[in-house]
Amino acid sequence: MGDRMNVPQVIEIKKIIEETPTIKTFIFDWTMVGENIPTPGQFVMVWNFKDAQWEKMYAAATAFFKENGHLFVPQSYITPEGDRLGIWIANLRKSKNMPSDIHKELLNSIGMVWEPKKNNWQQMYFLAEKFYKEKGHLRIPYNYKTPDGKNLGGWIVAQRQREKSLSKEHKDRLNNIGMVWDVFDTQWEKNFSLAEEFFKEHGHLLVPDAYKTPNGDRLGAWIKVQRTKKASLSDERKRRLENIGMV
């Protein structure tokens, strides 16, 4: 473009921008003061500040989508740069003046959900997936809530109760992030593994009632309960316990 621009050149550039829907912002290092010839690098000109702000927030939304795989942004979420992305997304959904078709297409391409209440399962699943990635399991207390106030623990309980009516897709996706359908069976298996380790190390299963594993598991109390409830244990469980020295 060279070091100097005259007035017609500036007007022509502005006209091209205004008539081209795909160009939302044009920033360059020249400005006009009356009819003076601009000096390179003197100012940065932004023809449409609102569009510049939109693109900035869209870039933040794109970064969030690439990192998380979805656009269920908590309303309280603020980007590392300090932009209130959660509020921006919420306002887009509530706005009576919806974005242009081009803007909507761009948002849809990064997973925008315009009516999150109709996609509640998907939103809660992403929260469960995040919990699994952070903790390595999905044994979530029933009263657990996310930092944003979502009742994730209650949702997990509801999925267990609806196991038989869940679609195969939903069930498979939950299984992929460590869903525990029968908490009691899982806990029994965990404690049995601890008992098996104790037997391998000590050669017996005479575990003191107060004994806890190095991780704090109350193995002694569990062994006592198994003895007390021997009559109600399945034959398979009794056999497995006897094989590791249960008396």
PDB file of C-alpha atoms in Angstrom:
ATOM      1  CA  MET A   1       0.000   0.000   0.000  1.00  0.00           C
ATOM      2  CA  GLY A   2       3.057   2.217   0.329  1.00  0.00           C
ATOM      3  CA  ASP A   3       3.833   4.846   2.878  1.00  0.00           C
ATOM      4  CA  ARG A   4       1.169   7.360   1.839  1.00  0.00           C
ATOM      5  CA  MET A   5      -2.561   7.202   1.119  1.00  0.00           C
ATOM      6  CA  ASN A   6      -4.827   9.916  -0.269  1.00  0.00           C
ATOM      7  CA  VAL A   7      -8.480  10.552   0.614  1.00  0.00           C
ATOM      8  CA  PRO A   8      -9.994   8.556  -2.295  1.00  0.00           C
ATOM      9  CA  GLN A   9      -7.956   5.505  -1.326  1.00  0.00           C
ATOM     10  CA  VAL A  10      -9.236   5.652   2.242  1.00  0.00           C
ATOM     11  CA  ILE A  11     -12.838   6.098   1.064  1.00  0.00           C
ATOM     12  CA  GLU A  12     -12.498   3.167  -1.343  1.00  0.00           C
ATOM     13  CA  ILE A  13     -11.119   0.873   1.390  1.00  0.00           C
ATOM     14  CA  LYS A  14     -14.001   1.821   3.692  1.00  0.00           C
ATOM     15  CA  LYS A  15     -16.529   1.168   0.912  1.00  0.00           C
ATOM     16  CA  ILE A  16     -15.081  -2.304   0.239  1.00  0.00           C
ATOM     17  CA  ILE A  17     -15.298  -3.160   3.932  1.00  0.00           C
ATOM     18  CA  GLU A  18     -18.905  -1.969   4.234  1.00  0.00           C
ATOM     19  CA  GLU A  19     -20.035  -3.881   1.133  1.00  0.00           C
ATOM     20  CA  THR A  20     -18.294  -7.136   2.048  1.00  0.00           C
ATOM     21  CA  PRO A  21     -20.268  -9.056   4.735  1.00  0.00           C
ATOM     22  CA  THR A  22     -17.387 -11.388   5.515  1.00  0.00           C
ATOM     23  CA  ILE A  23     -15.153  -8.473   6.533  1.00  0.00           C
ATOM     24  CA  LYS A  24     -16.248  -7.316   9.967  1.00  0.00           C
ATOM     25  CA  THR A  25     -13.244  -5.334  11.123  1.00  0.00           C
ATOM     26  CA  PHE A  26     -10.444  -3.558   9.328  1.00  0.00           C
ATOM     27  CA  ILE A  27      -7.483  -2.288  11.329  1.00  0.00           C
ATOM     28  CA  PHE A  28      -4.515  -0.527   9.806  1.00  0.00           C
ATOM     29  CA  ASP A  29      -1.812   1.977  10.715  1.00  0.00           C
ATOM     30  CA  TRP A  30      -3.048   5.106   8.983  1.00  0.00           C
ATOM     31  CA  THR A  31      -5.586   7.793   9.947  1.00  0.00           C
ATOM     32  CA  MET A  32      -6.998  10.954   8.411  1.00  0.00           C
ATOM     33  CA  VAL A  33      -6.976  14.386  10.020  1.00  0.00           C
ATOM     34  CA  GLY A  34      -9.102  16.574   7.764  1.00  0.00           C
ATOM     35  CA  GLU A  35      -7.581  16.261   4.340  1.00  0.00           C
ATOM     36  CA  ASN A  36      -4.038  15.797   5.552  1.00  0.00           C
ATOM     37  CA  ILE A  37      -2.080  12.886   4.162  1.00  0.00           C
ATOM     38  CA  PRO A  38      -1.822  10.215   6.913  1.00  0.00           C
ATOM     39  CA  THR A  39       1.473   9.366   8.532  1.00  0.00           C
ATOM     40  CA  PRO A  40       2.282   5.618   8.643  1.00  0.00           C
ATOM     41  CA  GLY A  41       2.003   4.132  12.125  1.00  0.00           C
ATOM     42  CA  GLN A  42       0.462   7.284  13.609  1.00  0.00           C
ATOM     43  CA  PHE A  43      -2.763   5.625  14.795  1.00  0.00           C
ATOM     44  CA  VAL A  44      -4.651   2.348  14.587  1.00  0.00           C
ATOM     45  CA  MET A  45      -8.015   2.837  12.911  1.00  0.00           C
ATOM     46  CA  VAL A  46     -11.002   0.585  13.693  1.00  0.00           C
ATOM     47  CA  TRP A  47     -13.947   1.192  11.403  1.00  0.00           C
ATOM     48  CA  ASN A  48     -16.474  -0.667  13.595  1.00  0.00           C
ATOM     49  CA  PHE A  49     -15.700  -1.008  17.285  1.00  0.00           C
ATOM     50  CA  LYS A  50     -18.723  -3.279  17.979  1.00  0.00           C
ATOM     51  CA  ASP A  51     -17.548  -5.734  15.343  1.00  0.00           C
ATOM     52  CA  ALA A  52     -14.021  -5.623  16.744  1.00  0.00           C
ATOM     53  CA  GLN A  53     -15.378  -6.452  20.212  1.00  0.00           C
ATOM     54  CA  TRP A  54     -17.524  -9.251  18.786  1.00  0.00           C
ATOM     55  CA  GLU A  55     -14.549 -10.821  17.059  1.00  0.00           C
ATOM     56  CA  LYS A  56     -12.493 -10.565  20.242  1.00  0.00           C
ATOM     57  CA  MET A  57     -15.163 -12.445  22.210  1.00  0.00           C
ATOM     58  CA  TYR A  58     -15.685 -14.926  19.392  1.00  0.00           C
ATOM     59  CA  ALA A  59     -11.966 -15.704  19.475  1.00  0.00           C
ATOM     60  CA  ALA A  60     -12.258 -16.311  23.235  1.00  0.00           C
ATOM     61  CA  ALA A  61     -15.249 -18.605  22.637  1.00  0.00           C
ATOM     62  CA  THR A  62     -13.314 -20.502  19.981  1.00  0.00           C
ATOM     63  CA  ALA A  63     -10.409 -20.997  22.388  1.00  0.00           C
ATOM     64  CA  PHE A  64     -12.832 -22.278  25.054  1.00  0.00           C
ATOM     65  CA  PHE A  65     -14.379 -24.704  22.547  1.00  0.00           C
ATOM     66  CA  LYS A  66     -10.992 -26.043  21.434  1.00  0.00           C
ATOM     67  CA  GLU A  67      -9.977 -26.673  25.044  1.00  0.00           C
ATOM     68  CA  ASN A  68     -13.266 -28.100  26.334  1.00  0.00           C
ATOM     69  CA  GLY A  69     -15.018 -29.517  23.279  1.00  0.00           C
ATOM     70  CA  HIS A  70     -18.243 -27.586  23.937  1.00  0.00           C
ATOM     71  CA  LEU A  71     -19.634 -24.106  24.512  1.00  0.00           C
ATOM     72  CA  PHE A  72     -21.540 -24.644  27.756  1.00  0.00           C
ATOM     73  CA  VAL A  73     -19.678 -21.744  29.339  1.00  0.00           C
ATOM     74  CA  PRO A  74     -20.539 -21.087  33.011  1.00  0.00           C
ATOM     75  CA  GLN A  75     -22.057 -17.627  33.325  1.00  0.00           C
ATOM     76  CA  SER A  76     -19.403 -16.680  35.868  1.00  0.00           C
ATOM     77  CA  TYR A  77     -16.523 -17.727  33.593  1.00  0.00           C
ATOM     78  CA  ILE A  78     -13.879 -15.094  32.867  1.00  0.00           C
ATOM     79  CA  THR A  79     -11.040 -15.727  30.443  1.00  0.00           C
ATOM     80  CA  PRO A  80      -7.397 -15.470  31.578  1.00  0.00           C
ATOM     81  CA  GLU A  81      -7.345 -12.111  29.760  1.00  0.00           C
ATOM     82  CA  GLY A  82     -10.238 -10.858  31.894  1.00  0.00           C
ATOM     83  CA  ASP A  83     -13.036 -11.069  29.311  1.00  0.00           C
ATOM     84  CA  ARG A  84     -16.447 -12.074  30.720  1.00  0.00           C
ATOM     85  CA  LEU A  85     -17.070 -14.840  28.199  1.00  0.00           C
ATOM     86  CA  GLY A  86     -19.825 -16.515  30.243  1.00  0.00           C
ATOM     87  CA  ILE A  87     -21.866 -13.285  30.367  1.00  0.00           C
ATOM     88  CA  TRP A  88     -21.293 -12.698  26.656  1.00  0.00           C
ATOM     89  CA  ILE A  89     -22.580 -16.157  25.727  1.00  0.00           C
ATOM     90  CA  ALA A  90     -25.581 -15.791  28.061  1.00  0.00           C
ATOM     91  CA  ASN A  91     -26.461 -12.399  26.568  1.00  0.00           C
ATOM     92  CA  LEU A  92     -26.299 -13.785  23.039  1.00  0.00           C
ATOM     93  CA  ARG A  93     -28.856 -16.443  23.989  1.00  0.00           C
ATOM     94  CA  LYS A  94     -31.182 -13.927  25.671  1.00  0.00           C
ATOM     95  CA  SER A  95     -30.867 -11.173  23.074  1.00  0.00           C
ATOM     96  CA  LYS A  96     -34.011 -10.309  21.129  1.00  0.00           C
ATOM     97  CA  ASN A  97     -31.810  -9.044  18.325  1.00  0.00           C
ATOM     98  CA  MET A  98     -30.108 -12.268  17.353  1.00  0.00           C
ATOM     99  CA  PRO A  99     -26.704 -12.076  15.628  1.00  0.00           C
ATOM    100  CA  SER A 100     -26.582 -11.960  11.853  1.00  0.00           C
ATOM    101  CA  ASP A 101     -26.762 -15.210   9.917  1.00  0.00           C
ATOM    102  CA  ILE A 102     -22.993 -15.101   9.418  1.00  0.00           C
ATOM    103  CA  HIS A 103     -22.420 -14.611  13.141  1.00  0.00           C
ATOM    104  CA  LYS A 104     -24.828 -17.431  13.980  1.00  0.00           C
ATOM    105  CA  GLU A 105     -23.090 -19.784  11.550  1.00  0.00           C
ATOM    106  CA  LEU A 106     -19.730 -19.000  13.129  1.00  0.00           C
ATOM    107  CA  LEU A 107     -21.109 -19.660  16.624  1.00  0.00           C
ATOM    108  CA  ASN A 108     -22.842 -22.866  15.529  1.00  0.00           C
ATOM    109  CA  SER A 109     -19.557 -24.108  14.096  1.00  0.00           C
ATOM    110  CA  ILE A 110     -18.031 -24.073  17.606  1.00  0.00           C
ATOM    111  CA  GLY A 111     -20.927 -25.811  19.335  1.00  0.00           C
ATOM    112  CA  MET A 112     -23.197 -22.919  20.329  1.00  0.00           C
ATOM    113  CA  VAL A 113     -26.361 -24.129  22.076  1.00  0.00           C
ATOM    114  CA  TRP A 114     -29.084 -21.508  21.849  1.00  0.00           C
ATOM    115  CA  GLU A 115     -31.501 -23.231  24.238  1.00  0.00           C
ATOM    116  CA  PRO A 116     -29.368 -24.919  26.914  1.00  0.00           C
ATOM    117  CA  LYS A 117     -32.393 -26.116  28.919  1.00  0.00           C
ATOM    118  CA  LYS A 118     -33.304 -28.403  26.023  1.00  0.00           C
ATOM    119  CA  ASN A 119     -29.729 -29.714  26.050  1.00  0.00           C
ATOM    120  CA  ASN A 120     -29.427 -30.209  29.806  1.00  0.00           C
ATOM    121  CA  TRP A 121     -28.196 -33.808  29.522  1.00  0.00           C
ATOM    122  CA  GLN A 122     -25.348 -32.756  27.260  1.00  0.00           C
ATOM    123  CA  GLN A 123     -24.397 -29.882  29.542  1.00  0.00           C
ATOM    124  CA  MET A 124     -24.344 -32.085  32.654  1.00  0.00           C
ATOM    125  CA  TYR A 125     -22.414 -34.789  30.821  1.00  0.00           C
ATOM    126  CA  PHE A 126     -19.646 -32.315  29.979  1.00  0.00           C
ATOM    127  CA  LEU A 127     -19.463 -31.364  33.670  1.00  0.00           C
ATOM    128  CA  ALA A 128     -19.215 -35.058  34.601  1.00  0.00           C
ATOM    129  CA  GLU A 129     -16.506 -35.541  31.983  1.00  0.00           C
ATOM    130  CA  LYS A 130     -14.567 -32.608  33.415  1.00  0.00           C
ATOM    131  CA  PHE A 131     -14.856 -34.100  36.927  1.00  0.00           C
ATOM    132  CA  TYR A 132     -13.588 -37.442  35.630  1.00  0.00           C
ATOM    133  CA  LYS A 133     -10.595 -35.850  33.896  1.00  0.00           C
ATOM    134  CA  GLU A 134      -9.666 -33.999  37.093  1.00  0.00           C
ATOM    135  CA  LYS A 135     -10.324 -36.772  39.635  1.00  0.00           C
ATOM    136  CA  GLY A 136      -9.895 -39.972  37.622  1.00  0.00           C
ATOM    137  CA  HIS A 137     -13.267 -41.406  38.723  1.00  0.00           C
ATOM    138  CA  LEU A 138     -16.990 -40.655  38.780  1.00  0.00           C
ATOM    139  CA  ARG A 139     -17.765 -41.543  42.404  1.00  0.00           C
ATOM    140  CA  ILE A 140     -19.416 -38.194  43.017  1.00  0.00           C
ATOM    141  CA  PRO A 141     -21.171 -37.515  46.360  1.00  0.00           C
ATOM    142  CA  TYR A 142     -24.932 -37.144  45.867  1.00  0.00           C
ATOM    143  CA  ASN A 143     -24.882 -33.576  47.241  1.00  0.00           C
ATOM    144  CA  TYR A 144     -21.893 -32.394  45.189  1.00  0.00           C
ATOM    145  CA  LYS A 145     -22.337 -29.153  43.258  1.00  0.00           C
ATOM    146  CA  THR A 146     -19.973 -27.625  40.734  1.00  0.00           C
ATOM    147  CA  PRO A 147     -18.377 -24.256  41.477  1.00  0.00           C
ATOM    148  CA  ASP A 148     -21.084 -22.773  39.238  1.00  0.00           C
ATOM    149  CA  GLY A 149     -23.850 -24.322  41.373  1.00  0.00           C
ATOM    150  CA  LYS A 150     -24.833 -27.212  39.087  1.00  0.00           C
ATOM    151  CA  ASN A 151     -26.132 -30.232  41.035  1.00  0.00           C
ATOM    152  CA  LEU A 152     -23.787 -32.753  39.411  1.00  0.00           C
ATOM    153  CA  GLY A 153     -24.059 -35.282  42.255  1.00  0.00           C
ATOM    154  CA  GLY A 154     -27.833 -35.373  41.978  1.00  0.00           C
ATOM    155  CA  TRP A 155     -27.601 -35.744  38.201  1.00  0.00           C
ATOM    156  CA  ILE A 156     -25.290 -38.756  38.518  1.00  0.00           C
ATOM    157  CA  VAL A 157     -27.722 -40.386  40.969  1.00  0.00           C
ATOM    158  CA  ALA A 158     -30.568 -39.758  38.511  1.00  0.00           C
ATOM    159  CA  GLN A 159     -28.602 -41.437  35.690  1.00  0.00           C
ATOM    160  CA  ARG A 160     -28.142 -44.550  37.851  1.00  0.00           C
ATOM    161  CA  GLN A 161     -31.849 -44.646  38.602  1.00  0.00           C
ATOM    162  CA  ARG A 162     -32.667 -44.309  34.895  1.00  0.00           C
ATOM    163  CA  GLU A 163     -30.068 -46.816  33.726  1.00  0.00           C
ATOM    164  CA  LYS A 164     -32.598 -49.091  32.034  1.00  0.00           C
ATOM    165  CA  SER A 165     -34.286 -46.250  30.174  1.00  0.00           C
ATOM    166  CA  LEU A 166     -31.120 -44.462  29.024  1.00  0.00           C
ATOM    167  CA  SER A 167     -30.277 -44.636  25.344  1.00  0.00           C
ATOM    168  CA  LYS A 168     -27.339 -46.823  24.364  1.00  0.00           C
ATOM    169  CA  GLU A 169     -25.438 -43.723  23.251  1.00  0.00           C
ATOM    170  CA  HIS A 170     -25.849 -42.001  26.616  1.00  0.00           C
ATOM    171  CA  LYS A 171     -24.965 -45.147  28.523  1.00  0.00           C
ATOM    172  CA  ASP A 172     -21.853 -45.774  26.419  1.00  0.00           C
ATOM    173  CA  ARG A 173     -20.686 -42.199  26.880  1.00  0.00           C
ATOM    174  CA  LEU A 174     -21.086 -42.454  30.656  1.00  0.00           C
ATOM    175  CA  ASN A 175     -19.231 -45.776  30.696  1.00  0.00           C
ATOM    176  CA  ASN A 176     -16.362 -44.110  28.838  1.00  0.00           C
ATOM    177  CA  ILE A 177     -15.850 -41.705  31.748  1.00  0.00           C
ATOM    178  CA  GLY A 178     -15.959 -44.322  34.493  1.00  0.00           C
ATOM    179  CA  MET A 179     -19.660 -44.391  35.407  1.00  0.00           C
ATOM    180  CA  VAL A 180     -20.370 -46.613  38.410  1.00  0.00           C
ATOM    181  CA  TRP A 181     -23.879 -48.019  38.059  1.00  0.00           C
ATOM    182  CA  ASP A 182     -23.937 -50.052  41.267  1.00  0.00           C
ATOM    183  CA  VAL A 183     -22.055 -48.153  43.942  1.00  0.00           C
ATOM    184  CA  PHE A 184     -22.354 -50.942  46.518  1.00  0.00           C
ATOM    185  CA  ASP A 185     -20.900 -53.593  44.207  1.00  0.00           C
ATOM    186  CA  THR A 186     -18.037 -51.287  43.287  1.00  0.00           C
ATOM    187  CA  GLN A 187     -17.269 -50.551  46.940  1.00  0.00           C
ATOM    188  CA  TRP A 188     -17.333 -54.266  47.803  1.00  0.00           C
ATOM    189  CA  GLU A 189     -14.895 -55.036  45.003  1.00  0.00           C
ATOM    190  CA  LYS A 190     -12.602 -52.240  46.133  1.00  0.00           C
ATOM    191  CA  ASN A 191     -12.519 -53.547  49.718  1.00  0.00           C
ATOM    192  CA  PHE A 192     -12.054 -57.123  48.541  1.00  0.00           C
ATOM    193  CA  SER A 193      -8.969 -56.011  46.579  1.00  0.00           C
ATOM    194  CA  LEU A 194      -7.600 -54.415  49.751  1.00  0.00           C
ATOM    195  CA  ALA A 195      -8.272 -57.620  51.694  1.00  0.00           C
ATOM    196  CA  GLU A 196      -6.525 -59.630  48.988  1.00  0.00           C
ATOM    197  CA  GLU A 197      -3.471 -57.343  49.236  1.00  0.00           C
ATOM    198  CA  PHE A 198      -3.455 -57.765  53.026  1.00  0.00           C
ATOM    199  CA  PHE A 199      -3.577 -61.563  52.649  1.00  0.00           C
ATOM    200  CA  LYS A 200      -0.708 -61.572  50.139  1.00  0.00           C
ATOM    201  CA  GLU A 201       1.417 -59.499  52.478  1.00  0.00           C
ATOM    202  CA  HIS A 202       0.562 -61.188  55.798  1.00  0.00           C
ATOM    203  CA  GLY A 203      -0.581 -64.700  54.797  1.00  0.00           C
ATOM    204  CA  HIS A 204      -3.869 -64.421  56.706  1.00  0.00           C
ATOM    205  CA  LEU A 205      -6.991 -62.286  57.054  1.00  0.00           C
ATOM    206  CA  LEU A 206      -6.991 -61.795  60.834  1.00  0.00           C
ATOM    207  CA  VAL A 207      -7.343 -58.048  60.404  1.00  0.00           C
ATOM    208  CA  PRO A 208      -7.787 -55.989  63.609  1.00  0.00           C
ATOM    209  CA  ASP A 209     -11.169 -54.255  63.704  1.00  0.00           C
ATOM    210  CA  ALA A 210      -9.536 -50.832  63.941  1.00  0.00           C
ATOM    211  CA  TYR A 211      -7.076 -51.456  61.104  1.00  0.00           C
ATOM    212  CA  LYS A 212      -6.916 -48.899  58.302  1.00  0.00           C
ATOM    213  CA  THR A 213      -4.921 -49.115  55.118  1.00  0.00           C
ATOM    214  CA  PRO A 214      -2.213 -46.531  54.435  1.00  0.00           C
ATOM    215  CA  ASN A 215      -4.815 -44.697  52.339  1.00  0.00           C
ATOM    216  CA  GLY A 216      -7.257 -44.560  55.213  1.00  0.00           C
ATOM    217  CA  ASP A 217      -9.628 -47.329  54.128  1.00  0.00           C
ATOM    218  CA  ARG A 218     -11.275 -49.053  57.111  1.00  0.00           C
ATOM    219  CA  LEU A 219     -10.411 -52.592  56.058  1.00  0.00           C
ATOM    220  CA  GLY A 220     -10.724 -54.025  59.570  1.00  0.00           C
ATOM    221  CA  ALA A 221     -14.292 -52.748  59.956  1.00  0.00           C
ATOM    222  CA  TRP A 222     -15.198 -54.098  56.506  1.00  0.00           C
ATOM    223  CA  ILE A 223     -13.858 -57.585  57.327  1.00  0.00           C
ATOM    224  CA  LYS A 224     -15.900 -57.566  60.552  1.00  0.00           C
ATOM    225  CA  VAL A 225     -19.060 -56.694  58.618  1.00  0.00           C
ATOM    226  CA  GLN A 226     -18.451 -59.538  56.165  1.00  0.00           C
ATOM    227  CA  ARG A 227     -18.211 -62.012  59.065  1.00  0.00           C
ATOM    228  CA  THR A 228     -21.346 -60.620  60.670  1.00  0.00           C
ATOM    229  CA  LYS A 229     -23.333 -60.801  57.417  1.00  0.00           C
ATOM    230  CA  LYS A 230     -21.944 -64.138  56.266  1.00  0.00           C
ATOM    231  CA  ALA A 231     -25.395 -65.685  55.984  1.00  0.00           C
ATOM    232  CA  SER A 232     -26.546 -63.014  53.519  1.00  0.00           C
ATOM    233  CA  LEU A 233     -23.456 -63.090  51.335  1.00  0.00           C
ATOM    234  CA  SER A 234     -23.712 -64.774  47.942  1.00  0.00           C
ATOM    235  CA  ASP A 235     -21.964 -68.151  47.567  1.00  0.00           C
ATOM    236  CA  GLU A 236     -19.546 -66.575  45.119  1.00  0.00           C
ATOM    237  CA  ARG A 237     -18.474 -63.880  47.573  1.00  0.00           C
ATOM    238  CA  LYS A 238     -18.093 -66.361  50.404  1.00  0.00           C
ATOM    239  CA  ARG A 239     -15.927 -68.553  48.223  1.00  0.00           C
ATOM    240  CA  ARG A 240     -13.729 -65.638  47.166  1.00  0.00           C
ATOM    241  CA  LEU A 241     -13.220 -64.546  50.780  1.00  0.00           C
ATOM    242  CA  GLU A 242     -12.406 -68.084  51.882  1.00  0.00           C
ATOM    243  CA  ASN A 243      -9.794 -68.305  49.123  1.00  0.00           C
ATOM    244  CA  ILE A 244      -7.857 -65.459  50.770  1.00  0.00           C
ATOM    245  CA  GLY A 245      -7.998 -66.875  54.290  1.00  0.00           C
ATOM    246  CA  MET A 246     -11.321 -65.618  55.622  1.00  0.00           C
ATOM    247  CA  VAL A 247     -12.226 -67.319  58.907  1.00  0.00           C
TER     248      VAL A 247
END
